[in-house]
XYZ file of C-alpha atoms in Angstrom:
644
model
C 89.959 26.224 152.301
C 91.957 28.779 150.347
C 89.895 31.632 151.831
C 90.479 30.311 155.355
C 94.248 30.204 154.787
C 94.165 33.699 153.364
C 92.283 35.158 156.328
C 94.730 33.467 158.709
C 97.586 35.095 156.830
C 95.886 38.487 156.949
C 95.302 38.149 160.700
C 99.005 37.380 161.212
C 99.918 40.394 159.089
C 97.616 42.691 161.080
C 99.097 41.317 164.321
C 102.605 42.147 163.078
C 101.515 45.692 162.178
C 99.996 46.209 165.645
C 103.231 45.049 167.293
C 105.236 47.423 165.100
C 102.952 50.344 166.011
C 103.379 49.494 169.699
C 107.158 49.532 169.311
C 106.982 52.878 167.542
C 105.087 54.500 170.404
C 107.778 53.295 172.819
C 110.359 55.339 170.914
C 108.207 58.458 170.741
C 109.544 60.080 173.901
C 113.169 60.022 172.744
C 112.360 61.053 169.174
C 110.456 64.199 170.111
C 113.438 65.723 171.902
C 115.872 65.119 169.058
C 117.422 68.329 167.647
C 116.798 69.455 164.085
C 119.116 67.557 161.749
C 119.969 68.761 158.271
C 120.959 65.304 157.099
C 118.399 63.768 154.713
C 116.885 60.475 155.803
C 117.230 57.012 154.295
C 115.773 56.526 150.796
C 115.128 60.288 150.708
C 114.619 60.522 146.946
C 112.154 57.642 146.910
C 110.270 59.111 149.848
C 109.964 62.484 148.120
C 108.452 60.770 145.061
C 106.089 58.826 147.309
C 105.043 61.992 149.134
C 104.295 63.653 145.784
C 102.166 60.663 144.782
C 100.278 60.749 148.086
C 99.621 64.459 147.590
C 98.460 64.124 143.989
C 94.925 62.792 143.925
C 94.658 62.775 140.124
C 97.399 60.157 139.819
C 96.512 59.168 136.239
C 98.094 62.320 134.786
C 101.536 61.961 136.387
C 104.619 60.638 134.594
C 106.632 59.235 137.497
C 109.490 58.052 135.282
C 110.139 61.643 134.205
C 109.651 62.828 137.790
C 112.296 60.451 139.115
C 114.684 61.299 136.274
C 114.374 65.003 137.065
C 114.881 64.540 140.801
C 117.896 62.249 140.417
C 119.449 64.731 137.978
C 118.973 67.514 140.524
C 120.430 65.268 143.209
C 123.574 64.657 141.141
C 123.947 68.375 140.289
C 122.179 70.296 143.087
C 120.715 73.750 142.581
C 122.875 76.584 143.872
C 120.484 78.641 145.964
C 122.579 81.774 145.419
C 122.359 81.526 141.625
C 119.004 80.103 140.667
C 115.692 81.147 139.137
C 111.983 80.458 139.512
C 112.160 78.293 136.376
C 114.811 76.079 137.977
C 113.143 75.849 141.398
C 109.832 74.929 139.758
C 111.401 71.562 138.938
C 111.056 70.795 142.663
C 107.360 70.023 142.372
C 106.704 70.085 146.117
C 107.616 73.791 146.431
C 104.793 76.312 146.251
C 105.081 79.632 144.376
C 105.281 81.458 147.717
C 108.179 79.273 148.874
C 110.009 79.799 145.581
C 109.524 83.570 145.803
C 110.702 83.589 149.430
C 113.881 81.638 148.593
C 114.717 83.985 145.710
C 113.983 87.067 147.820
C 116.189 85.827 150.656
C 119.082 85.081 148.293
C 118.618 88.504 146.673
C 118.876 90.362 149.992
C 121.860 88.475 151.410
C 123.260 85.325 149.733
C 123.067 82.068 151.642
C 126.133 81.128 153.667
C 124.728 77.858 155.028
C 121.829 75.504 154.434
C 120.803 76.137 158.045
C 119.537 79.523 156.840
C 116.611 77.741 155.185
C 115.072 77.662 158.653
C 114.869 81.473 158.505
C 112.355 81.284 155.624
C 108.954 81.213 157.398
C 107.078 79.470 154.573
C 109.343 76.378 154.795
C 108.566 73.780 157.448
C 111.179 71.399 158.827
C 109.957 68.373 156.880
C 109.865 70.441 153.667
C 113.469 71.486 154.315
C 114.421 67.813 154.630
C 112.759 67.131 151.281
C 114.663 70.060 149.805
C 118.132 69.132 151.100
C 119.112 66.464 148.521
C 118.559 68.914 145.656
C 120.207 72.171 146.779
C 123.650 73.411 147.730
C 125.471 76.615 148.684
C 128.461 77.755 146.650
C 130.872 80.595 147.283
C 128.966 83.428 145.614
C 132.038 85.645 145.439
C 133.929 83.306 143.147
C 131.002 82.023 141.130
C 131.137 82.832 137.410
C 127.823 82.939 135.587
C 127.538 81.975 131.921
C 131.146 80.857 131.815
C 132.398 79.440 128.546
C 132.227 75.698 127.997
C 135.241 73.897 126.601
C 134.737 70.366 125.220
C 137.749 68.991 127.092
C 136.443 70.344 130.412
C 132.914 69.125 129.721
C 133.974 65.530 129.088
C 136.477 65.521 131.930
C 133.962 66.581 134.585
C 130.756 65.068 133.213
C 128.961 62.039 134.668
C 128.097 58.974 132.599
C 125.286 56.643 133.616
C 124.675 53.267 131.997
C 121.649 51.190 132.997
C 120.587 47.702 132.007
C 117.226 46.450 133.195
C 115.477 43.087 132.805
C 111.983 42.275 134.105
C 109.989 39.075 134.172
C 106.386 40.258 134.461
C 103.279 38.267 135.329
C 105.141 34.999 135.014
C 102.119 32.788 135.746
C 99.782 34.642 133.393
C 102.041 34.830 130.322
C 101.876 31.224 129.135
C 102.888 30.984 125.501
C 104.180 34.586 125.541
C 107.600 35.911 126.425
C 107.151 37.727 129.786
C 110.507 39.511 129.541
C 110.866 43.289 129.452
C 114.326 44.590 128.496
C 115.657 48.135 128.692
C 118.985 49.831 128.071
C 119.658 53.438 128.992
C 122.572 55.899 128.795
C 122.794 59.412 130.237
C 125.530 62.049 129.951
C 125.353 65.131 132.163
C 127.599 68.093 132.826
C 126.193 70.200 135.679
C 122.813 70.143 133.890
C 124.287 72.504 131.279
C 124.929 69.717 128.766
C 122.604 66.722 129.000
C 122.326 63.827 126.576
C 120.423 60.584 126.913
C 119.379 57.571 124.870
C 117.061 54.675 125.667
C 116.110 51.394 124.032
C 113.477 49.009 125.330
C 111.474 45.993 124.283
C 107.993 45.643 125.817
C 106.640 42.412 127.250
C 105.869 39.910 124.500
C 107.462 42.176 121.903
C 109.596 41.257 118.903
C 112.273 43.137 116.990
C 109.821 45.475 115.242
C 108.283 46.406 118.600
C 111.510 47.978 119.880
C 111.004 51.449 121.310
C 113.895 53.880 121.239
C 114.601 57.563 121.635
C 117.234 60.132 122.519
C 117.480 63.721 123.689
C 120.035 66.532 123.928
C 119.715 69.662 126.034
C 122.083 72.643 126.268
C 121.488 75.355 128.869
C 123.108 78.767 129.277
C 125.924 78.033 126.843
C 126.013 81.730 125.836
C 124.677 84.834 127.618
C 121.638 84.972 125.276
C 121.065 81.358 124.179
C 119.203 80.063 127.208
C 118.060 76.578 126.105
C 118.475 74.293 123.103
C 116.731 70.906 123.013
C 116.719 68.176 120.399
C 115.187 64.709 120.120
C 112.563 63.904 122.745
C 111.519 67.024 124.632
C 108.583 68.716 126.319
C 107.300 72.275 126.193
C 105.116 74.175 128.631
C 104.018 77.780 128.731
C 101.460 79.644 130.794
C 98.806 77.457 132.391
C 99.135 74.703 129.771
C 96.092 75.430 127.609
C 98.325 75.456 124.509
C 101.310 73.308 125.548
C 101.540 71.440 128.841
C 104.409 69.561 130.527
C 104.407 65.778 130.762
C 104.221 66.050 134.558
C 101.094 67.889 135.716
C 99.558 67.173 139.059
C 96.057 68.673 138.847
C 94.197 68.704 142.152
C 96.300 67.699 145.135
C 96.914 68.368 148.809
C 99.715 70.701 147.673
C 97.010 73.351 147.547
C 99.421 76.284 147.293
C 100.965 74.762 144.145
C 97.691 74.313 142.265
C 97.722 76.154 138.957
C 101.523 76.249 138.817
C 102.923 74.886 135.556
C 106.533 74.184 134.728
C 107.793 76.647 132.159
C 109.907 76.484 128.999
C 111.619 73.780 126.970
C 113.100 70.690 128.612
C 114.267 67.232 127.617
C 111.983 64.207 127.942
C 113.684 61.003 129.029
C 110.943 58.454 128.296
C 110.108 56.726 124.987
C 106.425 56.025 125.667
C 105.198 58.310 122.875
C 104.292 61.290 125.061
C 106.041 64.596 124.645
C 107.453 66.084 121.448
C 110.116 64.867 119.010
C 112.160 67.489 117.208
C 114.072 70.671 118.088
C 113.477 73.798 120.120
C 115.390 76.835 121.337
C 114.938 79.764 123.709
C 116.763 83.061 123.321
C 116.900 85.297 126.393
C 117.670 88.999 126.494
C 117.865 90.920 129.766
C 117.243 94.648 129.420
C 117.859 95.143 133.136
C 117.749 93.220 136.394
C 113.950 93.590 136.395
C 113.072 93.268 132.706
C 113.641 90.219 130.525
C 112.395 88.964 127.177
C 112.411 85.282 126.133
C 111.625 84.060 122.618
C 111.119 80.325 122.006
C 110.564 78.381 118.793
C 110.012 74.648 118.344
C 109.313 72.020 115.717
C 108.130 68.466 116.311
C 107.506 65.510 114.028
C 106.213 62.123 115.170
C 103.864 59.330 114.165
C 100.245 59.787 115.159
C 99.596 56.142 114.166
C 101.031 53.542 111.780
C 100.307 55.614 108.678
C 99.940 59.223 109.817
C 102.641 61.748 110.704
C 102.072 64.695 113.010
C 104.012 67.929 112.458
C 103.944 70.783 114.960
C 105.358 74.294 114.663
C 105.198 76.572 117.680
C 106.488 79.814 119.159
C 106.331 81.625 122.488
C 107.148 85.144 123.579
C 107.602 85.863 127.298
C 107.985 89.321 128.791
C 108.965 89.632 132.439
C 108.876 93.115 133.946
C 109.273 93.455 137.707
C 106.313 91.523 139.169
C 104.416 91.000 135.906
C 104.894 88.135 133.438
C 103.010 88.022 130.118
C 103.228 85.195 127.565
C 101.925 84.716 124.027
C 101.957 81.164 122.637
C 100.852 79.795 119.263
C 101.150 76.368 117.632
C 100.074 74.920 114.295
C 99.328 71.171 114.048
C 99.595 69.455 110.663
C 98.790 65.797 109.991
C 99.646 63.842 106.845
C 96.185 62.264 106.911
C 92.850 63.190 108.437
C 92.590 62.585 112.195
C 89.530 61.032 113.827
C 88.916 59.916 117.425
C 89.763 56.285 118.140
C 86.105 55.478 118.694
C 83.062 57.354 117.463
C 81.296 57.753 120.776
C 78.985 60.363 122.264
C 81.626 61.723 124.637
C 84.135 62.534 121.844
C 81.796 64.042 119.285
C 83.411 67.483 119.755
C 87.010 66.202 119.716
C 89.198 67.499 116.909
C 88.767 65.991 113.438
C 90.734 67.038 110.383
C 94.268 67.600 109.096
C 95.310 70.931 110.579
C 94.586 72.819 113.783
C 95.787 76.151 115.157
C 95.932 76.894 118.901
C 96.640 80.397 120.227
C 96.857 81.509 123.847
C 97.833 84.420 126.090
C 98.718 84.090 129.770
C 99.823 86.285 132.654
C 101.066 86.182 136.233
C 101.271 89.112 138.622
C 102.885 88.712 142.033
C 102.558 91.374 144.696
C 103.766 89.695 147.867
C 100.548 88.760 149.656
C 98.617 88.518 146.364
C 99.373 86.393 143.289
C 97.126 86.434 140.196
C 97.488 84.151 137.177
C 95.505 83.013 134.157
C 95.371 82.098 130.492
C 92.923 82.414 127.604
C 93.243 80.238 124.496
C 91.306 79.343 121.385
C 91.418 76.267 119.160
C 90.372 75.657 115.582
C 87.976 72.702 115.587
C 85.408 73.154 112.815
C 84.490 76.277 114.734
C 86.684 78.186 117.158
C 86.510 76.965 120.741
C 87.378 78.994 123.820
C 89.293 77.937 126.898
C 89.959 80.187 129.874
C 91.444 79.807 133.344
C 91.919 82.550 135.898
C 93.042 82.210 139.486
C 94.626 83.917 142.445
C 96.534 83.087 145.613
C 96.187 85.080 148.811
C 98.521 85.087 151.782
C 96.531 87.087 154.365
C 98.962 86.236 157.157
C 102.082 84.189 157.675
C 101.418 80.478 157.274
C 98.001 80.833 155.612
C 97.414 80.356 151.871
C 94.115 80.688 149.998
C 93.630 79.703 146.345
C 90.712 80.408 144.003
C 90.454 79.178 140.395
C 87.732 79.478 137.782
C 87.925 77.605 134.453
C 85.768 77.436 131.387
C 86.400 75.080 128.459
C 83.746 75.249 125.751
C 82.507 72.047 124.040
C 84.459 72.946 120.898
C 87.693 73.673 122.751
C 89.906 70.608 122.296
C 93.695 70.427 122.365
C 95.350 67.041 122.891
C 98.745 68.648 123.687
C 97.351 70.907 126.394
C 96.405 70.226 129.967
C 95.313 72.786 132.537
C 93.465 72.521 135.822
C 90.532 70.205 135.133
C 88.353 67.440 136.508
C 89.112 65.180 133.541
C 92.236 64.300 131.588
C 91.095 66.286 128.543
C 90.296 70.003 128.694
C 86.957 70.010 126.902
C 83.362 70.954 127.801
C 83.866 71.898 131.448
C 82.873 74.795 133.673
C 84.003 74.893 137.287
C 85.115 76.799 140.370
C 87.754 75.772 142.937
C 88.569 77.088 146.420
C 91.472 75.758 148.476
C 93.348 76.571 151.657
C 96.593 75.562 153.362
C 97.568 76.416 156.937
C 101.078 75.931 158.325
C 100.852 78.699 160.906
C 101.197 76.378 163.883
C 104.449 74.528 164.358
C 104.319 70.839 163.426
C 100.808 71.168 161.974
C 99.742 71.349 158.350
C 96.054 71.627 157.431
C 94.916 71.741 153.822
C 91.756 71.233 151.849
C 89.766 72.243 148.820
C 86.283 72.272 147.351
C 85.632 72.038 143.620
C 82.290 72.238 141.790
C 82.161 71.429 138.056
C 79.585 71.149 135.290
C 79.563 69.223 131.986
C 77.003 70.325 129.406
C 77.356 67.208 127.225
C 78.393 63.560 127.374
C 81.541 62.539 129.255
C 83.583 59.352 129.260
C 82.451 57.016 132.025
C 79.112 58.777 132.597
C 77.072 56.845 130.035
C 74.099 58.755 128.631
C 74.177 61.440 131.315
C 74.173 65.048 130.098
C 74.269 68.365 131.966
C 76.179 66.716 134.803
C 76.842 68.674 137.988
C 79.519 67.235 140.248
C 81.755 68.093 143.169
C 85.081 67.122 144.726
C 86.061 68.006 148.297
C 89.142 67.027 150.274
C 90.574 67.821 153.714
C 93.924 66.667 155.109
C 95.446 67.023 158.551
C 99.154 66.410 159.114
C 101.199 66.467 162.304
C 104.985 66.150 162.191
C 107.663 65.722 164.820
C 111.392 65.167 164.457
C 111.171 61.428 163.902
C 107.574 60.737 162.995
C 104.626 62.102 161.063
C 100.901 61.364 161.119
C 98.445 62.342 158.383
C 94.741 61.791 157.806
C 92.765 62.586 154.654
C 89.026 62.665 153.933
C 87.615 63.017 150.440
C 84.120 63.109 148.928
C 83.571 63.126 145.195
C 80.597 62.834 142.875
C 80.941 62.395 139.128
C 78.227 59.884 138.384
C 78.229 57.742 141.527
C 79.276 59.399 144.779
C 82.555 58.135 146.283
C 83.732 58.722 149.853
C 87.266 57.808 150.845
C 89.700 58.188 153.718
C 93.386 57.490 154.250
C 95.514 57.458 157.387
C 99.300 57.239 157.332
C 101.966 57.005 160.021
C 105.684 57.516 159.303
C 108.602 56.918 161.632
C 112.354 57.095 161.036
C 115.249 56.523 163.381
C 118.817 55.935 162.289
C 118.899 53.328 159.536
C 115.261 52.308 160.039
C 112.094 53.834 158.652
C 108.536 52.546 158.838
C 105.317 53.612 157.138
C 101.857 52.278 157.964
C 98.977 53.176 155.632
C 95.286 52.357 155.699
C 92.819 53.457 153.016
C 89.107 52.795 152.525
C 86.287 53.951 150.254
C 82.530 53.682 149.807
C 80.756 53.963 146.439
C 77.100 54.919 146.500
C 75.879 52.283 144.065
C 72.874 50.033 144.522
C 73.777 48.450 146.868
C 76.612 50.500 148.389
C 80.030 48.821 147.951
C 83.327 49.248 149.787
C 87.048 48.928 149.278
C 89.758 48.650 151.925
C 93.510 48.159 152.088
C 96.198 48.310 154.768
C 99.912 47.958 154.181
C 103.157 48.222 156.074
C 106.446 49.496 154.610
C 109.718 48.657 156.346
C 113.022 50.173 155.179
C 116.541 49.536 156.405
C 119.876 50.914 155.241
C 123.150 49.182 156.093
C 126.281 51.228 155.335
C 129.321 49.125 154.570
C 132.761 50.357 153.609
C 133.155 53.817 152.075
C 131.047 54.142 148.944
C 129.303 50.811 149.557
C 126.039 49.930 151.206
C 122.886 47.851 151.260
C 119.292 49.070 151.341
C 116.179 46.964 151.881
C 112.525 47.820 151.580
C 109.632 45.445 152.315
C 105.886 45.907 151.915
C 103.096 43.671 153.222
C 99.567 44.497 152.072
C 96.055 43.133 152.368
C 93.063 44.402 150.366
C 89.351 43.854 149.876
C 87.607 45.821 147.089
C 84.121 44.607 146.207
C 83.721 46.240 142.790
C 85.991 47.748 140.150
C 84.678 51.163 141.231
C 86.175 50.441 144.680
C 89.676 49.745 143.356
C 92.488 51.448 145.261
C 95.692 52.578 143.577
C 98.854 52.437 145.668
C 102.269 53.707 144.665
C 105.035 51.117 145.009
C 108.788 51.515 145.077
C 110.694 49.775 142.337
C 114.140 49.650 140.813
C 115.774 52.919 139.782
C 113.747 55.114 137.360
C 110.804 52.715 137.570
C 107.517 52.728 139.419
C 104.432 50.624 139.892
C 100.877 51.771 140.676
C 98.729 48.631 140.693
C 94.979 48.726 141.163
C 94.148 46.487 144.100
C 90.787 44.867 143.379
C 89.078 41.795 144.782
C 90.127 40.020 147.964
C 93.789 39.206 148.429
C 97.219 40.136 149.618
C 100.334 41.616 148.067
C 103.988 41.810 149.055
C 107.205 43.032 147.514
C 110.883 43.251 148.422
C 113.260 45.874 147.028
C 117.017 45.554 147.345
C 119.603 48.215 146.539
C 123.209 47.027 146.721
C 125.954 49.584 146.146
C 128.635 47.105 145.160
C 131.352 49.720 144.612
C 131.029 53.521 144.449
C 130.367 53.431 140.693
C 128.309 50.238 140.410
C 124.928 49.421 141.972
C 122.481 46.533 141.686
C 118.715 46.944 142.141
C 116.372 43.997 142.648
C 112.612 43.761 143.154
C 110.388 40.726 143.702
C 106.627 41.167 144.060
C 103.708 38.777 144.316
C 99.943 39.188 144.499
C 97.615 36.451 145.729
C 93.903 36.716 144.913
C 91.643 34.781 147.272
C 88.482 35.937 145.505
C 87.276 38.117 142.641
C 83.951 39.517 143.825
C 82.433 40.489 140.490
C 83.563 37.450 138.490
C 84.689 33.939 139.174
C 88.481 34.272 139.015
C 88.701 36.103 135.695
C 92.396 36.713 136.380
C 95.217 34.453 137.538
C 95.014 33.713 141.246
C 98.675 34.662 141.663
C 100.913 37.115 139.884
C 104.693 37.266 140.299
C 107.002 39.973 138.929
C 110.789 40.075 139.043
C 112.783 43.220 138.204
C 116.574 43.474 137.966
C 118.606 46.598 137.167
C 122.353 47.237 136.998
C 123.602 50.829 137.118
C 127.122 52.014 136.319
C 127.895 55.657 137.001
C 131.269 56.979 135.879
């Protein structure tokens, strides 16, 4: 009876989606003739994050909390396109190296006078310009003063203060006898991204006083002509391709093919308290010999708990030389533990992971850019009983306008293991892997974007999730087609992957926006070549509406309706979901059921906003087991934000 009711509900949901699609096509004629509009669309920041998630296929390595924090900080203090750098523009993860170079070259020839001039940069499409708009601005370059002195009175008078209180009730039905409440408090101080301070305190679900998680960070940028960056507390460090130190956010393989192999550089704060990142101090000193030659020297120290009884100390340094089109970096770190470190489980796949009390990691990287040709790479070695070698070398070609080609080769020996590093890889740990990658991206034709890649990799030993298999040869191939008009966008992706069992998947997505309304319809399916072959399928509809009220006040609504059917755990489908501010959800839809959530954003007054989210999942059937999870799950999230 329950299954019958569920299928009736799904049929009604599909009928609603079909009606919505029919209505969308009726508006198509008017939307196509609309002129280009520089105004960003509703929920722009959330949509940018969602687009990044949809592009990133290796979603497990992405810290979306840090991503949202970075983007909202850039939204509050936009980048001045006339006075920026590649390091600053790299924070906009959706920009490719070619687009960053083109923006800097344009500003160097003749400073921007208007944001409309972004349309004169051939490598930027209209929808990419819309994504860029919330994070950039144009200032009067004649009156701009670089490296101006900071006075405490001015800093506090013009800084922004953000106070957030968040309370969640998670999995209410399944937390009997346990407190389902999650509580978080957060404060952020920011002065034009030159002085940034933040602190956070949270209690996980079912936690008690001793389970409280807390952290803080402080970042100073360009406070003197030579002291470029100072960070303290929670921070992250990234240099080169990440073989020695990698950022918290790293996308790996994605449909942003032109951005593959691009790592965020330098020292930056880390806003989360989940244990990732570093905890200590770091500084970068910059000396410019001329407009084309620069030398950066960075040093850092970190101390944190590796577990309940072991402390981890890290000392590191980096030297970066930039001369015209060539950048060379040398990075070295020394890891010291108060007690001997061993893998969590003694399994076949981790037999070459680091064991011991101290480890040295040394690396050298380079990047050379010559317009149509861009070469990059890094070589590193780790001390792990015996020295292991890791190497990555790649290049980007731009044979003609609107065409990008990328080639990457990587080799990580079985004894190369560095838990703080992450470079381009098939797995989440750069160890025992040999592979070659070829990718392309075509934006030559107006409104069209075609991208794809092929990756072949080889593991000589055991790998997590592959059982007793050794000498594994696998592949990963993806192709995506995207067509965009002024008010709507259609994309279709195909992917085939074999690492153990072969998996074939496809996803189609339709976006439409007009005025205060925006709609997104997504369907995704996969097949896993097991015995017998199993499938997974989901379709969901997003509906967003923004209602402006009086000045500085407004109401935003977002609704999702979803149905799913995944026969086995291998067929699970991850979908990114919007949440309250600085939060995200990526549930694995598995079994037969439906899911829905409602997000509300109420700007009560210009300096006070309320965020609300209610979600529920109903499981009609668990295919592999007989209801091994609750048949319903309900989550309630509430966040109050004060910005002064």
